[in-house]
Tab-separated table of N, CA and C in Angstrom:
chain	number	residue	atom	x	y	z
A	1	MET	N	78.387	333.940	-77.218
A	1	MET	CA	77.605	334.372	-76.223
A	1	MET	C	77.151	333.022	-75.340
A	2	LEU	N	77.524	333.129	-74.096
A	2	LEU	CA	77.335	332.130	-73.068
A	2	LEU	C	76.152	332.399	-72.067
A	3	ILE	N	75.189	331.468	-72.096
A	3	ILE	CA	74.135	331.753	-70.993
A	3	ILE	C	74.234	330.763	-69.916
A	4	ARG	N	74.310	331.313	-68.613
A	4	ARG	CA	74.493	330.338	-67.590
A	4	ARG	C	73.908	330.845	-66.179
A	5	GLN	N	73.815	330.085	-65.240
A	5	GLN	CA	73.301	330.536	-63.953
A	5	GLN	C	74.233	331.626	-63.345
A	6	ILE	N	73.715	332.567	-62.684
A	6	ILE	CA	74.494	333.594	-62.223
A	6	ILE	C	75.425	333.124	-60.993
A	7	LYS	N	76.496	333.679	-60.794
A	7	LYS	CA	77.625	333.359	-59.749
A	7	LYS	C	77.712	334.513	-58.915
A	8	GLU	N	78.125	334.312	-57.820
A	8	GLU	CA	78.419	335.552	-56.866
A	8	GLU	C	79.256	336.632	-57.396
A	9	ARG	N	80.186	336.285	-58.054
A	9	ARG	CA	81.162	337.251	-58.681
A	9	ARG	C	80.374	338.089	-59.789
A	10	ASP	N	79.158	337.634	-60.116
A	10	ASP	CA	78.399	338.551	-61.031
A	10	ASP	C	77.474	339.550	-60.475
A	11	TYR	N	77.329	339.620	-59.175
A	11	TYR	CA	76.430	340.413	-58.542
A	11	TYR	C	76.443	341.870	-58.829
A	12	GLU	N	77.705	342.398	-58.902
A	12	GLU	CA	77.835	343.793	-59.060
A	12	GLU	C	77.525	344.156	-60.562
A	13	GLN	N	77.887	343.501	-61.519
A	13	GLN	CA	77.406	343.696	-62.920
A	13	GLN	C	75.885	343.448	-63.089
A	14	PHE	N	75.345	342.453	-62.320
A	14	PHE	CA	73.782	342.227	-62.474
A	14	PHE	C	73.104	343.339	-61.704
A	15	GLU	N	73.669	343.956	-60.673
A	15	GLU	CA	73.029	345.198	-60.173
A	15	GLU	C	72.995	346.291	-60.993
A	16	GLU	N	74.148	346.626	-61.804
A	16	GLU	CA	74.114	347.706	-62.897
A	16	GLU	C	73.148	347.455	-63.836
A	17	LEU	N	72.911	346.133	-64.330
A	17	LEU	CA	71.923	345.941	-65.363
A	17	LEU	C	70.573	346.057	-64.883
A	18	PHE	N	70.331	345.549	-63.673
A	18	PHE	CA	68.966	345.561	-62.934
A	18	PHE	C	68.630	347.144	-62.793
A	19	ILE	N	69.489	347.979	-62.507
A	19	ILE	CA	69.199	349.280	-62.320
A	19	ILE	C	68.960	349.987	-63.735
A	20	ALA	N	69.673	349.595	-64.659
A	20	ALA	CA	69.381	350.081	-65.987
A	20	ALA	C	68.006	349.792	-66.641
A	21	TYR	N	67.690	348.422	-66.292
A	21	TYR	CA	66.452	347.933	-66.632
A	21	TYR	C	65.134	348.656	-65.981
A	22	TYR	N	65.357	348.775	-64.656
A	22	TYR	CA	64.104	349.541	-63.968
A	22	TYR	C	64.109	351.054	-64.321
A	23	GLU	N	65.410	351.627	-64.583
A	23	GLU	CA	65.211	353.053	-65.018
A	23	GLU	C	64.591	353.077	-66.445
A	24	GLU	N	64.843	352.079	-67.400
A	24	GLU	CA	64.220	352.110	-68.571
A	24	GLU	C	62.739	351.869	-68.666
A	25	LEU	N	62.255	351.011	-67.500
A	25	LEU	CA	60.841	350.852	-67.337
A	25	LEU	C	60.063	352.186	-66.950
A	26	GLY	N	60.890	352.980	-66.195
A	26	GLY	CA	60.283	354.166	-65.641
A	26	GLY	C	59.482	353.967	-64.351
A	27	CYS	N	59.911	352.906	-63.594
A	27	CYS	CA	59.132	352.615	-62.485
A	27	CYS	C	59.416	353.714	-61.366
A	28	GLU	N	58.398	353.837	-60.512
A	28	GLU	CA	58.428	354.742	-59.426
A	28	GLU	C	59.428	354.446	-58.347
A	29	ASP	N	59.486	353.076	-58.182
A	29	ASP	CA	60.460	352.538	-57.156
A	29	ASP	C	61.924	352.996	-57.367
A	30	GLU	N	62.679	353.145	-56.410
A	30	GLU	CA	63.991	353.361	-56.425
A	30	GLU	C	64.789	352.081	-56.790
A	31	PRO	N	65.474	351.863	-58.009
A	31	PRO	CA	66.133	350.575	-58.356
A	31	PRO	C	67.211	350.118	-57.325
A	32	CYS	N	67.966	351.045	-56.875
A	32	CYS	CA	69.043	350.629	-55.960
A	32	CYS	C	68.391	349.939	-54.692
A	33	HIS	N	67.375	350.702	-54.061
A	33	HIS	CA	66.692	350.198	-53.072
A	33	HIS	C	66.041	348.603	-53.238
A	34	LEU	N	65.467	348.680	-54.483
A	34	LEU	CA	64.862	347.400	-54.811
A	34	LEU	C	65.748	346.279	-54.816
A	35	PHE	N	66.967	346.523	-55.356
A	35	PHE	CA	68.015	345.541	-55.632
A	35	PHE	C	68.544	345.214	-54.225
A	36	ASP	N	68.852	346.110	-53.388
A	36	ASP	CA	69.493	345.850	-52.046
A	36	ASP	C	68.504	345.125	-51.150
A	37	GLU	N	67.250	345.590	-51.128
A	37	GLU	CA	66.252	345.238	-50.135
A	37	GLU	C	65.604	343.870	-50.555
A	38	TYR	N	65.316	343.528	-51.868
A	38	TYR	CA	64.658	342.594	-52.247
A	38	TYR	C	65.272	341.622	-53.217
A	39	VAL	N	65.767	342.165	-54.372
A	39	VAL	CA	66.351	341.173	-55.294
A	39	VAL	C	67.466	340.354	-54.843
A	40	LEU	N	68.471	341.111	-54.215
A	40	LEU	CA	69.740	340.319	-53.858
A	40	LEU	C	69.507	339.320	-52.659
A	41	PRO	N	68.548	339.779	-51.628
A	41	PRO	CA	68.298	338.812	-50.509
A	41	PRO	C	67.435	337.765	-51.049
A	42	ASP	N	66.640	337.860	-51.952
A	42	ASP	CA	65.640	336.864	-52.521
A	42	ASP	C	66.508	335.913	-53.315
A	43	LEU	N	67.419	336.475	-54.037
A	43	LEU	CA	68.248	335.521	-54.806
A	43	LEU	C	69.168	334.604	-54.022
A	44	LYS	N	69.785	335.287	-53.017
A	44	LYS	CA	70.599	334.587	-52.076
A	44	LYS	C	69.703	333.362	-51.281
A	45	ALA	N	68.538	333.610	-51.040
A	45	ALA	CA	67.558	332.911	-50.194
A	45	ALA	C	67.005	331.781	-51.116
A	46	ASN	N	67.436	331.720	-52.507
A	46	ASN	CA	66.997	330.812	-53.535
A	46	ASN	C	65.352	330.864	-53.792
A	47	LEU	N	64.802	331.943	-53.634
A	47	LEU	CA	63.531	332.136	-53.830
A	47	LEU	C	63.083	332.320	-55.327
A	48	PHE	N	64.235	332.713	-56.174
A	48	PHE	CA	64.054	332.672	-57.612
A	48	PHE	C	65.391	332.403	-58.111
A	49	SER	N	65.421	332.242	-59.425
A	49	SER	CA	66.768	332.054	-60.096
A	49	SER	C	67.024	333.124	-60.964
A	50	VAL	N	68.354	333.263	-61.362
A	50	VAL	CA	68.811	334.163	-62.355
A	50	VAL	C	69.732	333.590	-63.281
A	51	ALA	N	69.571	333.776	-64.536
A	51	ALA	CA	70.551	333.385	-65.562
A	51	ALA	C	71.127	334.643	-66.192
A	52	VAL	N	72.366	334.569	-66.693
A	52	VAL	CA	72.874	335.917	-67.200
A	52	VAL	C	73.463	335.296	-68.658
A	53	ALA	N	73.632	336.278	-69.534
A	53	ALA	CA	74.119	336.277	-70.771
A	53	ALA	C	75.574	336.841	-70.674
A	54	CYS	N	76.572	336.222	-71.103
A	54	CYS	CA	77.978	336.495	-70.962
A	54	CYS	C	78.726	336.649	-72.338
A	55	GLU	N	79.344	337.793	-72.577
A	55	GLU	CA	80.467	337.942	-73.557
A	55	GLU	C	81.733	337.947	-72.899
A	56	GLY	N	82.537	336.883	-72.777
A	56	GLY	CA	83.640	336.928	-71.980
A	56	GLY	C	83.265	337.052	-70.581
A	57	GLU	N	83.866	338.127	-69.877
A	57	GLU	CA	83.595	338.364	-68.506
A	57	GLU	C	82.480	339.502	-68.385
A	58	LYS	N	81.952	339.930	-69.353
A	58	LYS	CA	80.872	340.949	-69.319
A	58	LYS	C	79.481	340.419	-69.327
A	59	ILE	N	78.733	340.882	-68.471
A	59	ILE	CA	77.281	340.325	-68.353
A	59	ILE	C	76.500	341.259	-69.284
A	60	THR	N	75.806	340.730	-70.266
A	60	THR	CA	75.035	341.631	-71.124
A	60	THR	C	73.555	341.439	-71.150
A	61	GLY	N	73.088	340.551	-70.225
A	61	GLY	CA	71.615	340.415	-70.006
A	61	GLY	C	71.376	339.505	-68.900
A	62	PHE	N	70.013	339.605	-68.487
A	62	PHE	CA	69.611	338.458	-67.558
A	62	PHE	C	68.269	338.165	-67.619
A	63	VAL	N	67.805	336.983	-66.938
A	63	VAL	CA	66.438	336.485	-66.801
A	63	VAL	C	66.247	336.242	-65.378
A	64	ILE	N	65.241	336.550	-64.768
A	64	ILE	CA	64.792	336.247	-63.490
A	64	ILE	C	63.635	335.333	-63.524
A	65	TYR	N	63.672	334.240	-63.031
A	65	TYR	CA	62.514	333.254	-63.075
A	65	TYR	C	62.307	332.493	-61.855
A	66	GLN	N	61.147	331.791	-61.649
A	66	GLN	CA	60.874	331.163	-60.478
A	66	GLN	C	59.698	330.128	-60.642
A	67	ILE	N	59.475	329.137	-59.728
A	67	ILE	CA	58.441	328.422	-59.624
A	67	ILE	C	57.493	328.924	-58.679
A	68	ASP	N	56.123	329.412	-59.039
A	68	ASP	CA	55.178	330.085	-58.108
A	68	ASP	C	54.946	329.080	-56.979
A	69	SER	N	55.178	329.492	-55.775
A	69	SER	CA	54.816	328.807	-54.628
A	69	SER	C	54.243	329.714	-53.423
A	70	PRO	N	53.484	329.327	-52.530
A	70	PRO	CA	53.106	330.019	-51.451
A	70	PRO	C	54.264	330.748	-50.686
A	71	GLU	N	55.425	330.042	-50.699
A	71	GLU	CA	56.595	330.478	-49.817
A	71	GLU	C	57.237	331.725	-50.498
A	72	ASN	N	56.959	332.056	-51.705
A	72	ASN	CA	57.344	333.217	-52.300
A	72	ASN	C	56.502	334.486	-52.091
A	73	GLU	N	57.065	335.527	-52.045
A	73	GLU	CA	56.237	336.812	-51.956
A	73	GLU	C	55.432	336.973	-53.117
A	74	TRP	N	55.772	336.628	-54.120
A	74	TRP	CA	54.940	336.564	-55.576
A	74	TRP	C	54.564	335.262	-55.929
A	75	CYS	N	53.293	334.890	-55.748
A	75	CYS	CA	52.596	333.714	-56.244
A	75	CYS	C	51.503	333.872	-56.870
A	76	PHE	N	51.511	334.158	-58.258
A	76	PHE	CA	50.127	334.362	-59.146
A	76	PHE	C	49.670	333.014	-59.523
A	77	LYS	N	50.382	332.110	-60.059
A	77	LYS	CA	49.830	330.849	-60.463
A	77	LYS	C	50.694	329.726	-59.962
A	78	GLU	N	50.176	329.270	-58.708
A	78	GLU	CA	50.935	328.113	-58.041
A	78	GLU	C	51.166	327.057	-58.915
A	79	GLY	N	52.474	326.436	-58.835
A	79	GLY	CA	52.938	325.463	-59.617
A	79	GLY	C	53.416	325.706	-61.009
A	80	TYR	N	53.385	326.935	-61.515
A	80	TYR	CA	53.568	327.461	-62.827
A	80	TYR	C	54.970	328.152	-62.792
A	81	GLY	N	55.710	328.137	-63.766
A	81	GLY	CA	57.021	328.794	-63.851
A	81	GLY	C	56.620	330.252	-64.315
A	82	ASP	N	57.408	331.179	-63.669
A	82	ASP	CA	57.019	332.591	-63.913
A	82	ASP	C	58.453	333.149	-64.488
A	83	ILE	N	58.329	333.849	-65.648
A	83	ILE	CA	59.471	334.674	-66.160
A	83	ILE	C	59.152	335.980	-65.559
A	84	ARG	N	59.874	336.221	-64.512
A	84	ARG	CA	59.651	337.562	-63.764
A	84	ARG	C	60.115	338.818	-64.516
A	85	GLU	N	61.461	338.648	-64.803
A	85	GLU	CA	62.096	339.866	-65.529
A	85	GLU	C	63.144	339.296	-66.640
A	86	ILE	N	63.203	339.979	-67.705
A	86	ILE	CA	64.238	339.615	-68.673
A	86	ILE	C	64.692	340.920	-69.421
A	87	TYR	N	65.925	341.033	-69.604
A	87	TYR	CA	66.601	342.233	-69.958
A	87	TYR	C	67.860	342.029	-70.653
A	88	THR	N	68.218	342.724	-71.769
A	88	THR	CA	69.474	342.744	-72.574
A	88	THR	C	69.796	344.150	-72.757
A	89	THR	N	71.096	344.280	-72.837
A	89	THR	CA	71.478	345.589	-73.209
A	89	THR	C	71.130	346.169	-74.353
A	90	PRO	N	70.723	347.319	-74.493
A	90	PRO	CA	70.033	347.934	-75.824
A	90	PRO	C	70.775	347.438	-77.063
A	91	SER	N	72.039	347.523	-77.035
A	91	SER	CA	72.870	347.197	-78.249
A	91	SER	C	72.759	345.847	-78.644
A	92	LEU	N	72.135	344.964	-77.949
A	92	LEU	CA	72.080	343.527	-78.192
A	92	LEU	C	70.683	343.037	-78.547
A	93	ARG	N	69.765	344.135	-78.460
A	93	ARG	CA	68.349	343.600	-78.809
A	93	ARG	C	68.155	343.321	-80.126
A	94	LYS	N	67.329	342.416	-80.524
A	94	LYS	CA	67.043	341.879	-81.743
A	94	LYS	C	68.244	340.969	-82.368
A	95	THR	N	69.066	340.569	-81.353
A	95	THR	CA	70.145	339.778	-82.013
A	95	THR	C	69.931	338.254	-81.408
A	96	GLY	N	69.013	337.937	-80.655
A	96	GLY	CA	68.724	336.613	-80.242
A	96	GLY	C	69.159	336.251	-78.905
A	97	VAL	N	69.691	337.096	-78.213
A	97	VAL	CA	70.132	337.103	-76.898
A	97	VAL	C	68.941	336.888	-75.944
A	98	GLY	N	67.950	337.694	-76.126
A	98	GLY	CA	66.934	337.500	-75.127
A	98	GLY	C	66.109	336.172	-75.427
A	99	GLY	N	66.026	335.693	-76.562
A	99	GLY	CA	65.467	334.450	-76.914
A	99	GLY	C	66.259	333.449	-76.095
A	100	LYS	N	67.544	333.468	-76.239
A	100	LYS	CA	68.448	332.477	-75.676
A	100	LYS	C	68.229	332.500	-74.152
A	101	LEU	N	68.102	333.565	-73.551
A	101	LEU	CA	67.983	333.623	-72.178
A	101	LEU	C	66.639	333.092	-71.759
A	102	LEU	N	65.525	333.382	-72.536
A	102	LEU	CA	64.305	332.921	-72.339
A	102	LEU	C	64.289	331.356	-72.361
A	103	THR	N	64.912	330.750	-73.357
A	103	THR	CA	64.965	329.346	-73.677
A	103	THR	C	65.746	328.660	-72.419
A	104	PHE	N	66.738	329.359	-72.056
A	104	PHE	CA	67.511	328.716	-70.804
A	104	PHE	C	66.595	328.670	-69.673
A	105	ALA	N	65.837	329.729	-69.316
A	105	ALA	CA	64.916	329.632	-68.151
A	105	ALA	C	63.839	328.627	-68.338
A	106	GLU	N	63.322	328.572	-69.569
A	106	GLU	CA	62.146	327.650	-69.681
A	106	GLU	C	62.743	326.183	-69.632
A	107	ASN	N	63.955	325.896	-70.034
A	107	ASN	CA	64.465	324.630	-69.951
A	107	ASN	C	64.830	324.232	-68.459
A	108	CYS	N	65.233	325.183	-67.550
A	108	CYS	CA	65.373	324.935	-66.237
A	108	CYS	C	64.117	324.764	-65.574
A	109	LEU	N	63.050	325.492	-65.883
A	109	LEU	CA	61.693	325.440	-65.380
A	109	LEU	C	61.082	324.135	-65.732
A	110	ASN	N	61.179	323.671	-67.012
A	110	ASN	CA	60.791	322.326	-67.369
A	110	ASN	C	61.276	321.264	-66.660
A	111	ILE	N	62.653	321.175	-66.510
A	111	ILE	CA	63.234	320.066	-65.700
A	111	ILE	C	62.761	320.087	-64.374
A	112	SER	N	62.285	321.318	-63.762
A	112	SER	CA	61.672	321.178	-62.465
A	112	SER	C	60.280	320.633	-62.417
A	113	GLY	N	59.576	320.489	-63.562
A	113	GLY	CA	58.310	319.972	-63.552
A	113	GLY	C	57.243	320.920	-63.461
A	114	VAL	N	57.346	322.085	-63.948
A	114	VAL	CA	56.089	323.032	-63.714
A	114	VAL	C	55.009	322.684	-64.840
A	115	ALA	N	53.780	323.074	-64.490
A	115	ALA	CA	52.635	322.763	-65.293
A	115	ALA	C	52.658	323.585	-66.594
A	116	GLY	N	53.320	324.711	-66.548
A	116	GLY	CA	53.528	325.630	-67.730
A	116	GLY	C	54.266	326.892	-67.335
A	117	ILE	N	54.417	327.708	-68.210
A	117	ILE	CA	55.144	328.994	-67.856
A	117	ILE	C	54.253	330.209	-68.143
A	118	TYR	N	54.339	331.157	-67.437
A	118	TYR	CA	53.550	332.401	-67.661
A	118	TYR	C	54.450	333.630	-67.520
A	119	VAL	N	54.023	334.737	-68.064
A	119	VAL	CA	54.715	336.075	-68.117
A	119	VAL	C	53.773	337.120	-68.074
A	120	LEU	N	54.058	338.285	-67.471
A	120	LEU	CA	53.247	339.387	-67.303
A	120	LEU	C	53.952	340.467	-68.104
A	121	PRO	N	53.874	340.455	-69.462
A	121	PRO	CA	54.598	341.544	-70.109
A	121	PRO	C	54.231	342.914	-70.264
A	122	THR	N	55.072	343.835	-70.322
A	122	THR	CA	54.569	345.091	-70.772
A	122	THR	C	54.077	345.133	-72.069
A	123	GLU	N	53.255	346.120	-72.517
A	123	GLU	CA	52.763	346.200	-73.854
A	123	GLU	C	54.027	346.110	-74.939
A	124	GLU	N	55.143	346.724	-74.659
A	124	GLU	CA	56.276	346.735	-75.579
A	124	GLU	C	56.745	345.204	-75.752
A	125	ALA	N	56.768	344.413	-74.637
A	125	ALA	CA	57.370	343.183	-74.710
A	125	ALA	C	56.328	342.130	-75.126
A	126	GLU	N	55.081	342.393	-75.446
A	126	GLU	CA	54.191	341.343	-75.879
A	126	GLU	C	54.675	340.600	-77.188
A	127	ASN	N	55.190	341.361	-78.222
A	127	ASN	CA	55.640	340.785	-79.412
A	127	ASN	C	56.724	339.782	-79.219
A	128	PHE	N	57.545	340.198	-78.346
A	128	PHE	CA	58.780	339.438	-78.041
A	128	PHE	C	58.335	337.880	-77.566
A	129	PHE	N	57.320	338.053	-76.576
A	129	PHE	CA	56.915	336.690	-75.877
A	129	PHE	C	56.024	335.923	-77.035
A	130	THR	N	55.224	336.635	-77.738
A	130	THR	CA	54.336	335.992	-78.839
A	130	THR	C	55.310	335.335	-79.866
A	131	HIS	N	56.334	336.012	-80.194
A	131	HIS	CA	57.325	335.430	-81.151
A	131	HIS	C	57.967	334.195	-80.563
A	132	ASN	N	57.992	334.119	-79.227
A	132	ASN	CA	58.680	332.999	-78.602
A	132	ASN	C	57.695	332.008	-78.165
A	133	GLY	N	56.464	331.895	-78.631
A	133	GLY	CA	55.582	330.830	-78.330
A	133	GLY	C	54.539	331.108	-77.161
A	134	TYR	N	54.488	332.252	-76.592
A	134	TYR	CA	53.601	332.682	-75.671
A	134	TYR	C	52.221	333.250	-76.240
A	135	THR	N	51.193	332.908	-75.613
A	135	THR	CA	49.878	333.322	-75.962
A	135	THR	C	49.067	333.975	-74.950
A	136	ASP	N	48.430	335.173	-75.328
A	136	ASP	CA	47.552	335.899	-74.351
A	136	ASP	C	46.533	334.827	-73.847
A	137	ASN	N	46.515	334.362	-72.650
A	137	ASN	CA	45.402	333.465	-72.168
A	137	ASN	C	43.973	334.013	-71.635
A	138	GLY	N	43.903	335.266	-71.713
A	138	GLY	CA	42.713	336.026	-71.524
A	138	GLY	C	42.656	336.444	-70.045
A	139	ASP	N	43.551	336.067	-69.274
A	139	ASP	CA	43.583	336.440	-67.824
A	139	ASP	C	44.250	337.851	-67.834
A	140	TYR	N	43.974	338.530	-66.474
A	140	TYR	CA	44.530	339.801	-66.317
A	140	TYR	C	45.151	339.954	-64.888
A	141	CYS	N	46.244	340.423	-64.748
A	141	CYS	CA	46.847	340.649	-63.320
A	141	CYS	C	46.547	342.196	-62.965
A	142	ALA	N	45.543	342.346	-62.302
A	142	ALA	CA	45.130	343.848	-61.880
A	142	ALA	C	46.196	344.437	-60.983
A	143	GLU	N	46.938	343.606	-60.130
A	143	GLU	CA	47.945	344.167	-59.394
A	143	GLU	C	48.916	344.896	-60.147
A	144	LEU	N	49.402	344.287	-61.240
A	144	LEU	CA	50.558	344.849	-62.035
A	144	LEU	C	50.038	345.431	-63.444
A	145	ASP	N	48.689	345.369	-63.485
A	145	ASP	CA	48.017	346.056	-64.779
A	145	ASP	C	48.636	345.438	-65.995
A	146	ASN	N	48.748	344.055	-66.160
A	146	ASN	CA	49.236	343.371	-67.179
A	146	ASN	C	48.283	342.318	-67.632
A	147	LYS	N	48.395	341.928	-68.925
A	147	LYS	CA	47.735	340.749	-69.568
A	147	LYS	C	48.746	339.687	-69.055
A	148	VAL	N	48.060	338.389	-69.158
A	148	VAL	CA	48.856	337.344	-68.766
A	148	VAL	C	49.135	336.400	-70.067
A	149	PHE	N	50.349	336.066	-70.325
A	149	PHE	CA	50.714	335.326	-71.514
A	149	PHE	C	51.334	333.920	-70.982
A	150	GLU	N	50.981	332.876	-71.609
A	150	GLU	CA	51.257	331.736	-71.181
A	150	GLU	C	51.833	330.814	-72.344
A	151	LYS	N	52.674	329.793	-71.830
A	151	LYS	CA	53.167	328.877	-72.735
A	151	LYS	C	53.240	327.529	-72.129
A	152	THR	N	52.656	326.567	-72.876
A	152	THR	CA	52.575	325.072	-72.468
A	152	THR	C	53.912	324.409	-73.006
A	153	LEU	N	54.584	323.643	-72.059
A	153	LEU	CA	55.849	323.195	-72.400
A	153	LEU	C	55.518	321.857	-73.176
A	154	ASN	N	56.278	321.595	-74.236
A	154	ASN	CA	56.134	320.473	-75.039
A	154	ASN	C	57.706	319.894	-75.306
A	155	PHE	N	58.365	320.016	-74.187
A	155	PHE	CA	59.914	319.495	-74.497
A	155	PHE	C	59.980	317.980	-74.176
């Protein structure tokens, strides 16, 4: 399993996984529209980063992450790293792929000098993040109806 930054040649597979992810979440927004109108343009504009998990040429997971700044449409904790989205194909869950994606993103954010990293997990994902060193910091994001989990970097 290789974890690496996304490349332009990956965009089609990334779109397929992003759509599967949003359909699994049951969001009201149309995932194709979100991808075409927001995700891909923001990725190309370097407003966030994407790393992918690869088995050969097949993309099996992704993590979207950024450093929060006022230039981004989403800036919840300025100067902090934000793990925005993380997804692995269902057949690879509980195999360590998600943890490897998360570690890759954390390392990239750490190198960038962030103050810490936060995530706004769904209830179903809270255990994953707790297992990977994140703690509920007591804050709440009313806009997304999520608790805030945070991790201090000690790398």
